[in-house]
Amino acid sequence: MAVLLTCHRMDAPGSVVTLLYATSPKAVARVARLLFFYGWNSVVVFKDGSVLSRLEWQSERAVKEVRREAS
């Protein structure tokens, strides 16, 4: 299984943060070529290289943002 999460960055307009989490190298290999196909503001769950579930945030009010605090 693999999960792809992409959302806007509040401190960098026009920029996104993308996180890909996979349970094995094989899971990554099956979905790696598809990563940019799914776009911004989305969560995609893959199982055996196929989309199991997909969610997109449609409205401006629902846009998710990531904040990174300086350390």
C-alpha positions as YAML, in Angstrom:
chain: A
units: angstrom
residues:
- id: 1
  name: MET
  ca: [0.00, 0.00, 0.00]
- id: 2
  name: ALA
  ca: [1.02, 3.61, -0.56]
- id: 3
  name: VAL
  ca: [-0.52, 6.99, 0.32]
- id: 4
  name: LEU
  ca: [0.11, 10.21, -1.59]
- id: 5
  name: LEU
  ca: [-0.80, 13.51, 0.12]
- id: 6
  name: THR
  ca: [-0.36, 16.90, -1.58]
- id: 7
  name: CYS
  ca: [-1.35, 20.31, -0.20]
- id: 8
  name: HIS
  ca: [-0.53, 24.02, -0.58]
- id: 9
  name: ARG
  ca: [2.12, 25.76, 1.54]
- id: 10
  name: MET
  ca: [0.78, 28.87, 3.26]
- id: 11
  name: ASP
  ca: [4.17, 30.60, 3.40]
- id: 12
  name: ALA
  ca: [4.98, 29.99, -0.30]
- id: 13
  name: PRO
  ca: [2.04, 30.78, -2.64]
- id: 14
  name: GLY
  ca: [1.97, 28.57, -5.71]
- id: 15
  name: SER
  ca: [4.00, 25.91, -3.95]
- id: 16
  name: VAL
  ca: [2.93, 22.56, -2.53]
- id: 17
  name: VAL
  ca: [4.20, 19.91, -0.14]
- id: 18
  name: THR
  ca: [3.93, 16.31, -1.26]
- id: 19
  name: LEU
  ca: [4.28, 13.29, 1.00]
- id: 20
  name: LEU
  ca: [4.47, 9.73, -0.29]
- id: 21
  name: TYR
  ca: [4.31, 6.99, 2.29]
- id: 22
  name: ALA
  ca: [4.61, 3.36, 1.24]
- id: 23
  name: THR
  ca: [4.72, 0.09, 3.11]
- id: 24
  name: SER
  ca: [7.43, -1.35, 0.85]
- id: 25
  name: PRO
  ca: [9.79, -0.45, -2.01]
- id: 26
  name: LYS
  ca: [7.55, -2.46, -4.32]
- id: 27
  name: ALA
  ca: [4.57, -0.24, -3.42]
- id: 28
  name: VAL
  ca: [6.58, 2.87, -4.33]
- id: 29
  name: ALA
  ca: [7.76, 1.42, -7.64]
- id: 30
  name: ARG
  ca: [4.20, 0.73, -8.78]
- id: 31
  name: VAL
  ca: [2.94, 4.29, -8.21]
- id: 32
  name: ALA
  ca: [6.05, 6.46, -8.72]
- id: 33
  name: ARG
  ca: [5.26, 7.29, -12.36]
- id: 34
  name: LEU
  ca: [1.74, 8.42, -11.39]
- id: 35
  name: LEU
  ca: [2.66, 10.94, -8.68]
- id: 36
  name: PHE
  ca: [2.18, 14.17, -10.64]
- id: 37
  name: PHE
  ca: [-0.98, 12.95, -12.36]
- id: 38
  name: TYR
  ca: [-3.11, 13.48, -9.24]
- id: 39
  name: GLY
  ca: [-2.46, 17.20, -8.78]
- id: 40
  name: TRP
  ca: [-2.67, 19.50, -5.78]
- id: 41
  name: ASN
  ca: [-4.91, 19.30, -2.73]
- id: 42
  name: SER
  ca: [-5.47, 15.59, -2.87]
- id: 43
  name: VAL
  ca: [-5.04, 12.35, -0.97]
- id: 44
  name: VAL
  ca: [-4.71, 9.12, -2.92]
- id: 45
  name: VAL
  ca: [-4.49, 5.64, -1.39]
- id: 46
  name: PHE
  ca: [-3.03, 2.92, -3.61]
- id: 47
  name: LYS
  ca: [-3.19, -0.85, -3.16]
- id: 48
  name: ASP
  ca: [-1.20, -3.10, -5.48]
- id: 49
  name: GLY
  ca: [-0.58, -0.11, -7.76]
- id: 50
  name: SER
  ca: [-4.28, 0.71, -8.22]
- id: 51
  name: VAL
  ca: [-6.21, 3.61, -6.68]
- id: 52
  name: LEU
  ca: [-8.18, 2.35, -3.71]
- id: 53
  name: SER
  ca: [-9.46, 5.76, -2.56]
- id: 54
  name: ARG
  ca: [-9.12, 9.39, -3.69]
- id: 55
  name: LEU
  ca: [-10.12, 12.67, -2.06]
- id: 56
  name: GLU
  ca: [-9.72, 16.17, -3.49]
- id: 57
  name: TRP
  ca: [-10.32, 19.45, -1.69]
- id: 58
  name: GLN
  ca: [-12.36, 21.45, -4.20]
- id: 59
  name: SER
  ca: [-13.23, 24.81, -2.71]
- id: 60
  name: GLU
  ca: [-10.87, 27.64, -1.75]
- id: 61
  name: ARG
  ca: [-12.16, 27.45, 1.84]
- id: 62
  name: ALA
  ca: [-11.28, 23.77, 1.98]
- id: 63
  name: VAL
  ca: [-7.71, 24.19, 0.70]
- id: 64
  name: LYS
  ca: [-5.29, 22.56, 3.13]
- id: 65
  name: GLU
  ca: [-2.06, 24.37, 3.98]
- id: 66
  name: VAL
  ca: [1.13, 23.27, 5.64]
- id: 67
  name: ARG
  ca: [3.04, 25.56, 7.99]
- id: 68
  name: ARG
  ca: [6.64, 24.94, 8.84]
- id: 69
  name: GLU
  ca: [7.94, 26.57, 11.99]
- id: 70
  name: ALA
  ca: [11.56, 27.70, 12.10]
- id: 71
  name: SER
  ca: [13.63, 25.60, 14.46]
...
